[in-house]
Coordinates of C-alpha atoms and ligand atoms in Angstrom, one line a residue:
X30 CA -24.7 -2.3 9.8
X31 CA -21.3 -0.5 9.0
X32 CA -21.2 2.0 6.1
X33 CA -17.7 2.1 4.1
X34 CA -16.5 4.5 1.8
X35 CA -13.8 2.5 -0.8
X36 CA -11.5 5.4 -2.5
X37 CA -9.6 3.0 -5.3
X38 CA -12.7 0.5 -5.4
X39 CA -11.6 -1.2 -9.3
X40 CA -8.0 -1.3 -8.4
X41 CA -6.8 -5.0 -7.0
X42 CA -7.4 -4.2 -2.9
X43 CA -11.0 -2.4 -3.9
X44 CA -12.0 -5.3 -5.8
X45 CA -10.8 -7.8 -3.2
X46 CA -12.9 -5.3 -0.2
X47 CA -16.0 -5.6 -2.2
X48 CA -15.6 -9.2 -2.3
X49 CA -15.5 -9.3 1.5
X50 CA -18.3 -7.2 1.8
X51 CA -20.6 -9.0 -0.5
X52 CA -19.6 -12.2 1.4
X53 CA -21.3 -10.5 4.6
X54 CA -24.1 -8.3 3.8
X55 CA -25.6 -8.7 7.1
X56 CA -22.8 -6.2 8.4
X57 CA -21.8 -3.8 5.8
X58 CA -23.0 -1.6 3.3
X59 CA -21.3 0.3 0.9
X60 CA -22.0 4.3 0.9
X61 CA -19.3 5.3 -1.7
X62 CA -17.5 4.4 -4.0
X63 CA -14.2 5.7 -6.3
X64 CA -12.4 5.0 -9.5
X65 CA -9.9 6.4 -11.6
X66 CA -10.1 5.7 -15.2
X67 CA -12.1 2.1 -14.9
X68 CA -15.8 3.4 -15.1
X69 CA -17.1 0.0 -16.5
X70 CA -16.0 -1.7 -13.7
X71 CA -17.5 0.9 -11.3
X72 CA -20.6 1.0 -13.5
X73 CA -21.1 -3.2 -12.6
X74 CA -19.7 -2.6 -8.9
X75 CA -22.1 0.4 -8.6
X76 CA -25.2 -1.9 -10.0
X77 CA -24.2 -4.4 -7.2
X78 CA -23.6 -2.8 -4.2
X79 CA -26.0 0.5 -4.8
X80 CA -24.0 3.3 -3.4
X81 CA -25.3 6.6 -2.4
X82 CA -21.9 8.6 -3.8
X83 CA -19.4 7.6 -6.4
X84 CA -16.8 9.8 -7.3
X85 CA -14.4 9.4 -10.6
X86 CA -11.1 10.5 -10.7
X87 CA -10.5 11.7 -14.2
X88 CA -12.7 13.0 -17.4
X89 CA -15.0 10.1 -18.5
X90 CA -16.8 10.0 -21.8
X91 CA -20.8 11.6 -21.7
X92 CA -22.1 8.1 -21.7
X93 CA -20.4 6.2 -19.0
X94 CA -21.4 9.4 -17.0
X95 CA -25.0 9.3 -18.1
X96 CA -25.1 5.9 -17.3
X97 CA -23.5 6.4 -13.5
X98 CA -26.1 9.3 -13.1
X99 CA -29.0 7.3 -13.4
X100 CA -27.9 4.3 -11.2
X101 CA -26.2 6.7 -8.7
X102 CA -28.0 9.8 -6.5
X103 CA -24.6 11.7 -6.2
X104 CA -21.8 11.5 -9.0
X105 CA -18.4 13.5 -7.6
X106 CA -15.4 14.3 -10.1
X107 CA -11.7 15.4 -9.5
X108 CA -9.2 15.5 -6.5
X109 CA -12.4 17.9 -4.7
X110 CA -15.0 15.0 -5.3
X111 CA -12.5 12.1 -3.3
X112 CA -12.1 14.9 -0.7
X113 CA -16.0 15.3 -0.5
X114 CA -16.4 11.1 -0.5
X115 CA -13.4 10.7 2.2
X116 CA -15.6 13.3 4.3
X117 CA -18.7 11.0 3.6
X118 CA -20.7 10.0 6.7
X119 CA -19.5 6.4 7.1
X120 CA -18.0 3.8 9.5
X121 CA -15.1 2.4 7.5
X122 CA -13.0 4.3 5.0
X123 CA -10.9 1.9 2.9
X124 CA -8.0 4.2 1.4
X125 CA -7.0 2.2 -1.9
X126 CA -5.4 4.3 -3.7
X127 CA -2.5 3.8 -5.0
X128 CA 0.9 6.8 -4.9
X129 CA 0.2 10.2 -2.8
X130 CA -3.2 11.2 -4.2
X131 CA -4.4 9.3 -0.9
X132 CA -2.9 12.1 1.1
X133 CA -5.5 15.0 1.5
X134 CA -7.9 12.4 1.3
X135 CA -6.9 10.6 4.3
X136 CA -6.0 13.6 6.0
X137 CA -9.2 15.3 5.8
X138 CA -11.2 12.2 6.7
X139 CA -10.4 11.9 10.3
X140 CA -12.8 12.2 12.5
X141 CA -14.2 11.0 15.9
X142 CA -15.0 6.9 15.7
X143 CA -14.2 6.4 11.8
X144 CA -11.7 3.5 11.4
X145 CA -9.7 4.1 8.7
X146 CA -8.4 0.5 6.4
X147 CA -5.4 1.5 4.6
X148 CA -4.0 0.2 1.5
X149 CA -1.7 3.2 0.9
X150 CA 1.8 3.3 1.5
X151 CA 2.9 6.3 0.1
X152 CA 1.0 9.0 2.0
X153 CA 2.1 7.5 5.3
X154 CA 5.8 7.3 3.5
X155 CA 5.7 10.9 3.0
X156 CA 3.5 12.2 5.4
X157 CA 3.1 9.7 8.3
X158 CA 3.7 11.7 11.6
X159 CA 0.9 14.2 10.4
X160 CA -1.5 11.9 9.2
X161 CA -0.7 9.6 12.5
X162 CA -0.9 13.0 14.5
X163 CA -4.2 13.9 12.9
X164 CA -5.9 10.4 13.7
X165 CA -4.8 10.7 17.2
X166 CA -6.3 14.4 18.0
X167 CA -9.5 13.9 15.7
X168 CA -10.1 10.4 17.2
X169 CA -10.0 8.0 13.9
X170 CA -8.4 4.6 14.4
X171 CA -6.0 3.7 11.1
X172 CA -5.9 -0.2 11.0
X173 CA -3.1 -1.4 8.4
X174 CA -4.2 -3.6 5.4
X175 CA -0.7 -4.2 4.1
X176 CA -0.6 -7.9 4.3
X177 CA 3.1 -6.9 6.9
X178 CA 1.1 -4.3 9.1
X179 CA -1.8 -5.9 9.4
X180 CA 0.7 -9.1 11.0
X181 CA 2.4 -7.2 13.3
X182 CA -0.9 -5.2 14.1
X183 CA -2.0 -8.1 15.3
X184 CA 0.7 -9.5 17.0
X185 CA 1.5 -6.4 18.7
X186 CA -1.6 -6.2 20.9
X187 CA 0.0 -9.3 23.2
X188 CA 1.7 -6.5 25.0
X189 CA 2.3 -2.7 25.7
X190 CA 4.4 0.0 23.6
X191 CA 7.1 0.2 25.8
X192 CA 7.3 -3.9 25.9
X193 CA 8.4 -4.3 22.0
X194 CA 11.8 -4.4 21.0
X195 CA 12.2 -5.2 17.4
X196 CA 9.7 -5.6 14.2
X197 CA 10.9 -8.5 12.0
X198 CA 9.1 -7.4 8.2
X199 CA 8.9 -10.6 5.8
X200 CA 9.7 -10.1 2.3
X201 CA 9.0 -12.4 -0.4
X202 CA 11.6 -10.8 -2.6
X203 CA 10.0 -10.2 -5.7
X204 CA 9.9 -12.1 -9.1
X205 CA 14.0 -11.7 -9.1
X206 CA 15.0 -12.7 -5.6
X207 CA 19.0 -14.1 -6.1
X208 CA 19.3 -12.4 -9.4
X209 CA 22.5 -10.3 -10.0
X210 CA 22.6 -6.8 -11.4
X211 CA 23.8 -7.9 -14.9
X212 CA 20.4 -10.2 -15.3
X213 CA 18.0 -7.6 -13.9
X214 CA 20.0 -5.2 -16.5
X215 CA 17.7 -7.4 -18.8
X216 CA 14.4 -7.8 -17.0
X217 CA 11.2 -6.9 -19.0
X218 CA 8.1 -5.0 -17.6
X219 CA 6.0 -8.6 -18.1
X220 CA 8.5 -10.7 -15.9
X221 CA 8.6 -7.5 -13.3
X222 CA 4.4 -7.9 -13.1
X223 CA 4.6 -11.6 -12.2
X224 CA 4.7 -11.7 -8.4
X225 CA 5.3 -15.5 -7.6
X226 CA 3.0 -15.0 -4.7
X227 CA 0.4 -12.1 -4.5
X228 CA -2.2 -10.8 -6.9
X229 CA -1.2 -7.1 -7.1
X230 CA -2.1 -4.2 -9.1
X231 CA 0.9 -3.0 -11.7
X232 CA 2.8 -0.2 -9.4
X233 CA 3.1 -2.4 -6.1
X234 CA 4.4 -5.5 -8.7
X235 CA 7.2 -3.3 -9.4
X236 CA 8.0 -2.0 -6.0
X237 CA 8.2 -5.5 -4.8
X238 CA 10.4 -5.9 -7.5
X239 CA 12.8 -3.6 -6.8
X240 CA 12.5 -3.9 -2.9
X241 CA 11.3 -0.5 -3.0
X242 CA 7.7 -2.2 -1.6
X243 CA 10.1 -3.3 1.4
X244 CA 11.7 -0.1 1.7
X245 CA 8.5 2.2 1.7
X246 CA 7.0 -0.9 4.5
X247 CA 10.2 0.2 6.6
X248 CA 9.0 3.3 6.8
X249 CA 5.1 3.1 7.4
X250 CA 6.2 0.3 10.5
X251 CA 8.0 2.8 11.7
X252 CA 4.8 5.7 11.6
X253 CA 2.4 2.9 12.3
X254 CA 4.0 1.6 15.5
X255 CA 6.3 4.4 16.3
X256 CA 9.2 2.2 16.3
X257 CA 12.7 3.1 15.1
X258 CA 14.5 2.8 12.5
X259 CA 17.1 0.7 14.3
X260 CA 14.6 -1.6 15.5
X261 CA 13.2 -2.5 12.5
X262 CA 14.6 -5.4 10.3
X263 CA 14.0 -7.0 7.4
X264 CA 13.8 -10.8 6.6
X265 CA 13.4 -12.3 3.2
X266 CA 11.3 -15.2 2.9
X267 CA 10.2 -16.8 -0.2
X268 CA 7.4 -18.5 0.9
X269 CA 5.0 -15.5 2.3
X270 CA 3.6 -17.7 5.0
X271 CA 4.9 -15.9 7.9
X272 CA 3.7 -12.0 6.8
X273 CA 5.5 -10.3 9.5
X274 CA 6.8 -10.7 13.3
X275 CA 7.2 -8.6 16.5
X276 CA 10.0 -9.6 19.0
X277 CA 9.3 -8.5 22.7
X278 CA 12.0 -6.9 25.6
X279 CA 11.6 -11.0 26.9
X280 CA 13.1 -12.4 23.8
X281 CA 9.3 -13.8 22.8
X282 CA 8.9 -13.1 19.3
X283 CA 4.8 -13.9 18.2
X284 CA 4.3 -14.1 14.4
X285 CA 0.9 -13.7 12.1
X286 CA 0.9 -16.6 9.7
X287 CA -1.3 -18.4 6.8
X288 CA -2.0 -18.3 2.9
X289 CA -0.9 -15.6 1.2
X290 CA -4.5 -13.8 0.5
X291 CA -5.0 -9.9 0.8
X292 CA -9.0 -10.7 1.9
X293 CA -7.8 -12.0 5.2
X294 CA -5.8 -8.4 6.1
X295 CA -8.8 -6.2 4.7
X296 CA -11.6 -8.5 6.6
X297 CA -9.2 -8.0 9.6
X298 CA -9.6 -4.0 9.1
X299 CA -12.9 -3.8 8.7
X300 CA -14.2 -5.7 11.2
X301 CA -11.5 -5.0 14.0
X302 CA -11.2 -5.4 17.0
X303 CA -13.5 -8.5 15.8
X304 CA -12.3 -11.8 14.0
X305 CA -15.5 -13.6 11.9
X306 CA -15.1 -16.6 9.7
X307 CA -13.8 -15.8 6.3
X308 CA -13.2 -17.3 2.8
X309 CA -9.2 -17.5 2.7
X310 CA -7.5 -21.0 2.2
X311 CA -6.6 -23.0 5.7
X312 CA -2.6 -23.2 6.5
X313 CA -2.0 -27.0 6.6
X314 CA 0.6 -27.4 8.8
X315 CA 1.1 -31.0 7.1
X316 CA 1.7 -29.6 4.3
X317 CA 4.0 -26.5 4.1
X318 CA 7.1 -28.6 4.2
X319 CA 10.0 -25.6 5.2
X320 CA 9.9 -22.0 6.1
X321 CA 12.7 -20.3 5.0
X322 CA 14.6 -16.8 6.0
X323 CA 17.6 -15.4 4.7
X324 CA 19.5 -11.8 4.9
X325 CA 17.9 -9.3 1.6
X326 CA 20.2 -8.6 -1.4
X327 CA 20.3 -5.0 -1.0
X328 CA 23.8 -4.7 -3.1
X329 CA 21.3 -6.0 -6.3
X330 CA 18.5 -4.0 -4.6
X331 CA 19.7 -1.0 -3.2
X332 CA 16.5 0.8 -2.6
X333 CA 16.0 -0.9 0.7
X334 CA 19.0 0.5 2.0
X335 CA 18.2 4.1 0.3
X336 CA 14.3 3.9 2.0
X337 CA 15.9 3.0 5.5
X338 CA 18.7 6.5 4.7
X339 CA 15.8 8.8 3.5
X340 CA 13.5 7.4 6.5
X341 CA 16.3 8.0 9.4
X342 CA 16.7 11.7 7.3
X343 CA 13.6 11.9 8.2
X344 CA 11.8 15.4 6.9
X345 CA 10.9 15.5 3.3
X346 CA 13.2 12.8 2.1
X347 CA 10.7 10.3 2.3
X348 CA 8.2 12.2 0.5
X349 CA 10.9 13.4 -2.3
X350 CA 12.2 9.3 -2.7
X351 CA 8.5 7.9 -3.1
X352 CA 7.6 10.5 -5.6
X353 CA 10.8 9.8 -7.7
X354 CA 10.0 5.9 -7.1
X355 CA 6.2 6.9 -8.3
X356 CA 8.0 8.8 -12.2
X357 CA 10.5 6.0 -12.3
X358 CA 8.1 2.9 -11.9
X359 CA 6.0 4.5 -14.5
X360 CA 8.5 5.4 -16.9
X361 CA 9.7 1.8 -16.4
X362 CA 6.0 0.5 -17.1
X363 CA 5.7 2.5 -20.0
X364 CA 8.8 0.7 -21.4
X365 CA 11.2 4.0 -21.7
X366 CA 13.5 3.2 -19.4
X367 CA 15.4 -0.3 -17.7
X368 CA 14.9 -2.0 -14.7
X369 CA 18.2 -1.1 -13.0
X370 CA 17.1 2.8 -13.9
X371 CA 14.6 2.7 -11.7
X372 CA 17.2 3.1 -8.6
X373 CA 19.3 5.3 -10.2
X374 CA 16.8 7.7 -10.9
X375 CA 15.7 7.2 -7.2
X376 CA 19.2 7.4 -5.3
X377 CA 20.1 10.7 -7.9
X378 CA 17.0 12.2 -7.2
X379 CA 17.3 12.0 -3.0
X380 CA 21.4 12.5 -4.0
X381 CA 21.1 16.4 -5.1
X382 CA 17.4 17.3 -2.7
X383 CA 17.8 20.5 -1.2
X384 CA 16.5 20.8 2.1
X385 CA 12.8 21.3 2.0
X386 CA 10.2 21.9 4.3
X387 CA 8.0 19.2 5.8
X388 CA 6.3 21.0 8.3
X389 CA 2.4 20.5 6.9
X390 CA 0.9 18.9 4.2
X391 CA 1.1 21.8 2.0
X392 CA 4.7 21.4 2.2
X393 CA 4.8 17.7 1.8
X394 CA 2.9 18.2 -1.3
X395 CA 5.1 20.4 -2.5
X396 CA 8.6 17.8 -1.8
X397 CA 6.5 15.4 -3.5
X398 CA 6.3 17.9 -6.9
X399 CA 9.9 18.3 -6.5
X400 CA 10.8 15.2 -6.6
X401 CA 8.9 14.2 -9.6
X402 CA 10.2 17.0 -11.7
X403 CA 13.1 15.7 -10.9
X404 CA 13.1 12.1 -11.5
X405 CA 10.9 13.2 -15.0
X406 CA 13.9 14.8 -15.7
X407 CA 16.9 12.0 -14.6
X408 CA 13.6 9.7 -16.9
X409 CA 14.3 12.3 -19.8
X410 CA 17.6 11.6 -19.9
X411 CA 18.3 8.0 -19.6
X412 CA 15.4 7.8 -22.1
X413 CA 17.5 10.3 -24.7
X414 CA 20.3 8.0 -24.1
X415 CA 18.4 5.0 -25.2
X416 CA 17.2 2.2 -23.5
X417 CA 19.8 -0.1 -22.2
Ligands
MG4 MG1 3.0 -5.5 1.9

């Protein structure tokens, strides 16, 4: 019996985690649980699954709370609380939150045997060599859940470190694939939610609309599999059958395919190095008539090309860009600014960064405050200007 910790358990990749673990209760138990604002939801999950330790994020009203403390021995609260869950006694940690308040969190909960699922781009995007560093030295194994890392985390174990020579990322492209910059001028917050392919919670939808999802996956393959930049490419492929590919120093190139379905990736984390029968959909190779690839649009979508600049600048670049991406895709969400503002805020915002220090997490922390004060700003702006 494995005990897992979920941190994010009512967003899309918690909910999809529990249903995996319900689906095999001979081999997991859950001993924590988090949310942020969705206590009803971790009220039912929490009447399921019986934790030991939730924790919620922000204030809840008395009564939700009353209602958690007398299903729940140990009710945490705050940014200290996930820290105190994170360090919970456990097998698995699945870390899915979404932005860069998965950092500490992650950070602190290395230690010696705990595999650690992650969901979370962002705090390997801004902090990746330290929290790879820390795994290493305290012993915790990070298995990728991102449908991309989880494919070439596969594939890679067919052969040594020094025997790959390229990662080939898949990307679906988004709800606007082939669209030109005067039609996503128009694009509403409703059409950027609709992946064609994925069910995904609201932040990621947008990322994959703007290709910053692609960019930030550049950037976690490279801290993941300490791969260059150079080495990495990126394919676009409509169909999100093939979810990623490794080419080797003979020219072999093995991909990981199927049905688009994040429950295969997270069963694949939480039962690694293991494979058990699981509920996803068969590939019919009678059926899926054409796989397509083609070069990304990265003139329409230029934050691919700005993730792969700030990721070869390496230091707190990447940290500065996701937090800007983090303002600007919620200003966008909240309807008081355009589609097309979302990369200008971005590329202005990396534009005038100083040099800033990257050297610990403090630090990181503190590139990440820069640069949302400064994309709140650039937001401020374009918003006083009016909407386009
Ligand atoms: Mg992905």
């Amino acid at each position: 019996m494995k005990g897992v910790v979920v941190l994010g358990s009512t967003g899309n990749i918690g909910v999809q985690t529990l249903d995996v673990i319900a689906r095999n209760p001979e081999r997991f138990v859950v001993s924590g649980l988090s949310c942020g604002a969705n206590i009803d939801l971790l009220l039912e999950q929490c009447r399921l699954f019986r934790p030991e330790v939730v924790c919620v994020a922000k204030g809840v009203a008395g009564e939700s709370l009353e209602a958690l403390r007398r299903l729940v021995p140990t009710v945490l609260s705050g940014p200290e609380g996930l820290l105190d869950l994170a360090r919970l006694d456990a097998s698995i940690l699945v870390v899915a939150i979404t932005g860069v308040a998965a950092l500490e969190p992650l950070y602190e909960s290395m230690r010696p045997g705990l595999v650690v699922a992650l969901a979370n781009k962002e705090s390997i995007v801004a902090a990746g060599a330290h929290v790879m560093a820390r795994a290493r030295e305290r012993g915790a194994t990070v298995v990728p859940v991102d449908s991309e890392h989880s494919a070439v985390f596969q594939c890679i174990r067919a052969a040594s470190p020094a025997e790959v020579s390229r990662i080939i990322l898949t990307a679906s492209g988004g709800p606007f694939a082939g669209r030109t910059r005067p039609e996503l001028a128009r694009v509403t917050v409703e059409e950027a939610l609709c992946h064609p392919n994925w069910r995904m919670g609201p932040k990621i939808a947008v990322d994959s609309a703007t290709l910053m999802n692609k960019g930030l996956e550049v950037i976690e393959a490279s801290h993941l599999f300490g791969v260059a930049y150079g080495s990495i490419v990126v394919t676009l492929h409509r169909e999100s059958i093939v979810h990623s590919m490794v080419e080797f120093a003979d020219g072999a190139v093995l991909a990981q395919m199927g049905l688009p379905d994040m429950r295969l990736p997270i069963q694949y984390a939480l039962t690694y190095p293991e494979r058990i029968p699981g509920p996803v959909r068969r590939y019919d190779p009678w059926r899926e008539r054409s796989l397509s690839f083609a070069m990304p649009d990265t003139g329409s979508f230029p934050l691919l090309r700005l993730a792969y600049e700030a990721g070869e600048a390496g230091g707190a670049l990447p940290a500065v860009m996701s937090a800007a991406n983090e303002v600007a895709v919620r200003e966008f969400l909240a309807g008081r600014i355009g589609f097309l503002d979302i990369a200008e805020i971005v590329e202005s915002v990396l534009a005038g960064a100083p040099v800033l220090g990257s050297s610990c997490i403090r630090e990181i922390l503190e590139a990440d405050a820069y640069g949302r004060a400064a994309a709140f700003a650039q937001a401020a702006r374009i918003a006083r200007e009016g909407v386009q």
